[in-house]
Tab-separated table of C-alpha atoms and ligand atoms in Angstrom:
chain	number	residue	atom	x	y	z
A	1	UNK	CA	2.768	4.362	-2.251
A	2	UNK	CA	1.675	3.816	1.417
A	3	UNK	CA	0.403	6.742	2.593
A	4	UNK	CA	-1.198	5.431	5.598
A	5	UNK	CA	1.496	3.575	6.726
A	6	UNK	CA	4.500	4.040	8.850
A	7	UNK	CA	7.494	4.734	7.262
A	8	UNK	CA	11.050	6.141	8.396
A	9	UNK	CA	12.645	8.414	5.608
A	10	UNK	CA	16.084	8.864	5.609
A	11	UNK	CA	17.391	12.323	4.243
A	12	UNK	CA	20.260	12.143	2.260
A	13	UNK	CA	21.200	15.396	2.923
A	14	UNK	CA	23.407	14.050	5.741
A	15	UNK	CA	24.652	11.266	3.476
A	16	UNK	CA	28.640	11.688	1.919
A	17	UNK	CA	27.477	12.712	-1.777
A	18	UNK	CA	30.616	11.005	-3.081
A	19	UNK	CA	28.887	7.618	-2.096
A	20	UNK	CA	25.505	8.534	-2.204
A	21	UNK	CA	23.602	5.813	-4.011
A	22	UNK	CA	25.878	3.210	-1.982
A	23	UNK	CA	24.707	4.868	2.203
A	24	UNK	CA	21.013	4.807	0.703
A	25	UNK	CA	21.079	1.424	-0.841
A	26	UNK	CA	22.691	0.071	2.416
A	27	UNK	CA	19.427	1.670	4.339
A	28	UNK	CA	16.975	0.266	1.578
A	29	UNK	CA	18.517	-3.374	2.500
A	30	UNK	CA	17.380	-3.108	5.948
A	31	UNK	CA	13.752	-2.413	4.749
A	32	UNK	CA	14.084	1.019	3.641
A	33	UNK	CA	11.321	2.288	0.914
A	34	UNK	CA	11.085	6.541	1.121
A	35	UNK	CA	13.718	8.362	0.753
A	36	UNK	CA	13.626	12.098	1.284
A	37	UNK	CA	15.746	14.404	-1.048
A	38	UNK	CA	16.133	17.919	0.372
A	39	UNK	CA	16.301	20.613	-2.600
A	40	UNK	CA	17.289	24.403	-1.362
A	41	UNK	CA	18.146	27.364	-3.605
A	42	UNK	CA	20.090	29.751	-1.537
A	43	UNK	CA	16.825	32.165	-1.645
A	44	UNK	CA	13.846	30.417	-0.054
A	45	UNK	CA	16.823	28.946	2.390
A	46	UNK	CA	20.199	30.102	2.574
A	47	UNK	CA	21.920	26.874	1.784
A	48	UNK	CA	22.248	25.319	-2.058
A	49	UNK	CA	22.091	21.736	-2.125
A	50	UNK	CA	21.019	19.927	-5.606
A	51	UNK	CA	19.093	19.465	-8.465
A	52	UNK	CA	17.153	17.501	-10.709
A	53	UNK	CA	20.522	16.082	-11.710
A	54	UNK	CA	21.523	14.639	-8.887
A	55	UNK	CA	17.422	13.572	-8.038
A	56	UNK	CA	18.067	11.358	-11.756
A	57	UNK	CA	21.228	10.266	-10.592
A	58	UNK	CA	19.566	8.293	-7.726
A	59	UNK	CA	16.465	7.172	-9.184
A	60	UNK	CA	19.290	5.658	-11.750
A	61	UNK	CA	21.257	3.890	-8.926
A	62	UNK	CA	18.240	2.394	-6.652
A	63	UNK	CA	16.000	-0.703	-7.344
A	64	UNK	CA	12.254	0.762	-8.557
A	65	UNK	CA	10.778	0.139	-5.516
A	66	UNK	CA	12.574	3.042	-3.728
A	67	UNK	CA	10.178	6.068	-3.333
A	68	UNK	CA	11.758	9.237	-4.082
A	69	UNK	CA	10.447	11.882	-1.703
A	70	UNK	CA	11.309	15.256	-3.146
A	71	UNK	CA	10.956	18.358	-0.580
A	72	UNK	CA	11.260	21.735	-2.241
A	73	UNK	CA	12.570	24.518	-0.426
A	74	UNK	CA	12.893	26.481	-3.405
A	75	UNK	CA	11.324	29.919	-4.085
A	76	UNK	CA	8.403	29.486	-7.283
A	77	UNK	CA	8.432	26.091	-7.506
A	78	UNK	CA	5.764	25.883	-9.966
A	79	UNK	CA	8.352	26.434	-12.293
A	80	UNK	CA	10.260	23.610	-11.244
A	81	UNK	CA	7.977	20.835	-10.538
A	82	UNK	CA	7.847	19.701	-14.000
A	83	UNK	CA	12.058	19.121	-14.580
A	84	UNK	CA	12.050	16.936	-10.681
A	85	UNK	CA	9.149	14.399	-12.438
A	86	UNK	CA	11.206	14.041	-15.222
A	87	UNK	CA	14.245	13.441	-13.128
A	88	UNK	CA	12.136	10.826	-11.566
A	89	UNK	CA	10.067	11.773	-8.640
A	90	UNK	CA	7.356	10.001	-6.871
A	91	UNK	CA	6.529	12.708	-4.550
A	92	UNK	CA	6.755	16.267	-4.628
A	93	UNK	CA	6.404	18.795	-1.389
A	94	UNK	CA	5.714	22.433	-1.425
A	95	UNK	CA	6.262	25.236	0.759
A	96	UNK	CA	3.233	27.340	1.272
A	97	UNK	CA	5.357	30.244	1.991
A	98	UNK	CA	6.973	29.802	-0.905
A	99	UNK	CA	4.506	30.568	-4.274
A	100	UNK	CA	1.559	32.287	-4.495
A	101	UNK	CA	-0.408	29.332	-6.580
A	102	UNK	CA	-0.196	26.337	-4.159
A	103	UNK	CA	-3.496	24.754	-5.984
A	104	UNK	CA	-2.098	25.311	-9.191
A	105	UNK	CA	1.297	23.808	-8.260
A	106	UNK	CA	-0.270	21.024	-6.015
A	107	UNK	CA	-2.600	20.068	-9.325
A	108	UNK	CA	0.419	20.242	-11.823
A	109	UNK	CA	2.631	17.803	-9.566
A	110	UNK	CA	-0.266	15.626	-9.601
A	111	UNK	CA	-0.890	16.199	-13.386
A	112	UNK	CA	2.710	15.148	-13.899
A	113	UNK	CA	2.087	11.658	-12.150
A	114	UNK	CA	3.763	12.454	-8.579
A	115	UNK	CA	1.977	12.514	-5.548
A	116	UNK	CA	1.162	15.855	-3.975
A	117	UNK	CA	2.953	17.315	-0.628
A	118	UNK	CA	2.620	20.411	1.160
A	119	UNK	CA	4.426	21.815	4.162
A	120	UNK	CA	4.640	24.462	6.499
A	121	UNK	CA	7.286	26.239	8.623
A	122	UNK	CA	7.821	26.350	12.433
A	123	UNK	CA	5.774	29.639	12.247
A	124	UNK	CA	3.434	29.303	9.887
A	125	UNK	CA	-0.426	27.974	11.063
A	126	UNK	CA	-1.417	24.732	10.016
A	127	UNK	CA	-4.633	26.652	9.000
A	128	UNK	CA	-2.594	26.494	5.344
A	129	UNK	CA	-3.636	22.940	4.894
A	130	UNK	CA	-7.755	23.417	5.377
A	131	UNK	CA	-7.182	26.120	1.966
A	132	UNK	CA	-5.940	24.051	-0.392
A	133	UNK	CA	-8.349	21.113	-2.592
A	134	UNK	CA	-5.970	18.000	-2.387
A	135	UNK	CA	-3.057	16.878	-0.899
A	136	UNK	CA	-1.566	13.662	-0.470
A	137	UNK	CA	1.056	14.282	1.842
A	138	UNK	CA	1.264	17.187	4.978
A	139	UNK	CA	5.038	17.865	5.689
A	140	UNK	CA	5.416	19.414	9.478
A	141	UNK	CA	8.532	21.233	9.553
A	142	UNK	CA	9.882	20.378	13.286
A	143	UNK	CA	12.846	22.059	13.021
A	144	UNK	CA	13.353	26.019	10.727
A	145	UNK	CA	14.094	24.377	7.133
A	146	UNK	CA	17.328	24.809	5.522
A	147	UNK	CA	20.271	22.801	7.940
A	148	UNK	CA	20.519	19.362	9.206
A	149	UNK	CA	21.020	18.876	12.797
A	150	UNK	CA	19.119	20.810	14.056
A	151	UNK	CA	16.586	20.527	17.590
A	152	UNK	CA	13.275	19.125	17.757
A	153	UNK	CA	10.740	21.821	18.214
A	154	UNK	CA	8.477	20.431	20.337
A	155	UNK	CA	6.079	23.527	19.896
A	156	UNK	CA	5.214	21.432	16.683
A	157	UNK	CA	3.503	18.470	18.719
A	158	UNK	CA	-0.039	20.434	18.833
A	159	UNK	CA	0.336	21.179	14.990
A	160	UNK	CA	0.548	17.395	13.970
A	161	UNK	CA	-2.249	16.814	16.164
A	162	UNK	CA	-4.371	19.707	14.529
A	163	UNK	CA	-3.569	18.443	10.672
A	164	UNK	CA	-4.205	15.160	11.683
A	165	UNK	CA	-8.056	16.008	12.938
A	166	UNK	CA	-8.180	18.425	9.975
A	167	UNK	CA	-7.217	15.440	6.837
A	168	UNK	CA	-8.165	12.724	8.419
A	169	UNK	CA	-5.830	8.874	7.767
A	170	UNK	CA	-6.129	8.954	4.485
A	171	UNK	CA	-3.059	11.296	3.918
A	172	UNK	CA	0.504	11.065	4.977
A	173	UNK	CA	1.842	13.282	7.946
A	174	UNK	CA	5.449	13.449	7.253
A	175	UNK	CA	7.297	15.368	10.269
A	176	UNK	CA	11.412	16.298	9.033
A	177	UNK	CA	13.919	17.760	11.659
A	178	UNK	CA	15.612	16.619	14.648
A	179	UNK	CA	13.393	13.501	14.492
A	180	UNK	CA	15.207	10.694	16.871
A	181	UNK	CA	13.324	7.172	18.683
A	182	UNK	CA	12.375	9.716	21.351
A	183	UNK	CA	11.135	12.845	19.553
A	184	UNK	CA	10.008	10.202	16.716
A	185	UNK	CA	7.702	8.585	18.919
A	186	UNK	CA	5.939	11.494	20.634
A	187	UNK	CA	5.692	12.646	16.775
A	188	UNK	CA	4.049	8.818	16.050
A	189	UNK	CA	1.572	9.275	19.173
A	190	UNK	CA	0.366	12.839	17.784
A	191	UNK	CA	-0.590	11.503	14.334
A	192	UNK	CA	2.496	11.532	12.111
A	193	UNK	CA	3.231	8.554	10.176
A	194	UNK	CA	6.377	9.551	7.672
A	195	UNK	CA	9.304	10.495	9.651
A	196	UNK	CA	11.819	12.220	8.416
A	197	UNK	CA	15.654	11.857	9.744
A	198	UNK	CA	19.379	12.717	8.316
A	199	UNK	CA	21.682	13.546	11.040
A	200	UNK	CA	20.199	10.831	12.860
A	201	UNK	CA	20.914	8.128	10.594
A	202	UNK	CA	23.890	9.202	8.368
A	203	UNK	CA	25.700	10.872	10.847
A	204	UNK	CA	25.482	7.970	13.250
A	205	UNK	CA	28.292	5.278	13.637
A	206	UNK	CA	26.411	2.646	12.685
A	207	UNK	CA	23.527	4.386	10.515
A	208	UNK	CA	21.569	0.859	9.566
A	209	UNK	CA	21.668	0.170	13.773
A	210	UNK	CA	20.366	4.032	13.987
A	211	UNK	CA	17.617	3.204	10.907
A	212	UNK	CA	16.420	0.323	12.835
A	213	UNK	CA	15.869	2.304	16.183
A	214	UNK	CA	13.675	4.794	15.094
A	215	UNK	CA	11.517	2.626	13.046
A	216	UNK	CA	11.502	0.920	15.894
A	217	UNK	CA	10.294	3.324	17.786
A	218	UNK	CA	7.547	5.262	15.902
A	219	UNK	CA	6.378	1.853	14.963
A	220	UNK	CA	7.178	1.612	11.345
A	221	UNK	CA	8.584	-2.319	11.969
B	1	DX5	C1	15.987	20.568	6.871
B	1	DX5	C2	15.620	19.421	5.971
B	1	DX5	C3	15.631	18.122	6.643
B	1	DX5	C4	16.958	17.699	7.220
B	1	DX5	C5	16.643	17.038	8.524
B	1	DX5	O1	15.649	21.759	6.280
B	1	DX5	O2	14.323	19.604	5.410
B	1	DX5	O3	15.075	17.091	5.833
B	1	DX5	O4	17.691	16.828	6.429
B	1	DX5	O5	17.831	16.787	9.161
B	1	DX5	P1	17.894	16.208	10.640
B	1	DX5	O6	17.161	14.902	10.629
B	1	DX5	O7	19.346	16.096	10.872
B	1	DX5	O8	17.209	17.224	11.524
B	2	ZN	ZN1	13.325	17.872	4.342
């Protein structure tokens, strides 16, 4: 997949679940190729959302070109890495606050044919991503993980800048949370090219008009 380029990735956690593959197939019309699936477990985050299951369930319903973007925010996830490839994956993300064994989890998603993510909390240094041996994707949470609609944190501009002089182009800097046109661009400007955005999009009236827009705007078309 297209790490260096720009690409807007609609969460579905804002999507109605009862018509799931139907909202994300409507966005993948318009041009749509990553789309990000938000996985809690009521430890790591308070909320539950889903599983594997429902990760199968859309890889099932969308044409093969959709990219399945897979963002754990799970406690241990080395544990679970292996049942989200089989469920159809292309990407898997990692908290670093969340395991102990981020090279050996990093090399086992990559071992099981997905490409590797990592990301970081509001409060955690970006210092994380200089440890680790390879990493295909850096995820900057702008917003505390765990809820939807929340505020940009615009503390985070400085971080994308930082990871972005620290990996270079060749890997993707996703930013997810209160991502908008406006906060989307200055997050475009400071080095991120995969932007992240649910409320934005599915909770909009007229989420394909709200799609465009942002890519628009962080220069993804
Ligand atoms: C939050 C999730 C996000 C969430 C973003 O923990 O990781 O992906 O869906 O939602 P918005 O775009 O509404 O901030
Ligand atoms: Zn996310």
């Amino acid at each position: 997949m297209p790490l260096r380029e720009r690409h807007v990735t609609p969460s579905i956690l804002s999507a109605d679940f009862a018509k799931l593959g139907a909202h994300v197939q409507e966005i993948m019309d318009e041009g749509c190729r990553v789309i990000h699936c938000d996985v809690m477990d009521g430890h790591f985050v308070p909320p539950i959302t889903f599983g594997p299951m429902v990760v199968s369930a859309l890889r099932e319903a969308l044409p093969d070109e959709a990219y399945l973007d897979v963002h754990l925010m799970i406690e241990r996830p080395e544990r679970h890495v292996e049942a989200f490839a089989s469920a159809g994956a292309d990407g898997i993300t990692i908290h670093v606050e969340a395991t102990p064994h981020l090279d050996f989890t990093l090399s086992k998603i990559r071992d099981l044919g997905c490409k590797a993510g990592l990301t970081v909390c509001p409060g955690t240094p970006p210092e994380h991503f200089a440890q680790v041996q390879d990493i295909d994707l850096a995820l900057i949470m702008t917003v505390n993980p765990g809820w939807g609609g929340q505020a940009f944190m615009p503390g985070q501009l400085d971080k994308i800048r930082r990871v972005r002089e620290m990996l270079g182009p060749d890997v993707a800097i996703e930013v997810d949370g209160g991502v908008n046109p406006k906060t989307g661009a200055q997050c475009a400007e400071a080095g991120a090219n995969w932007f992240v955005a649910g409320s934005a999009i599915f909770n909009a009236p007229d989420p394909v008009a709200a799609y465009h827009a942002i890519a628009k705007a962080v220069g993804a078309e």
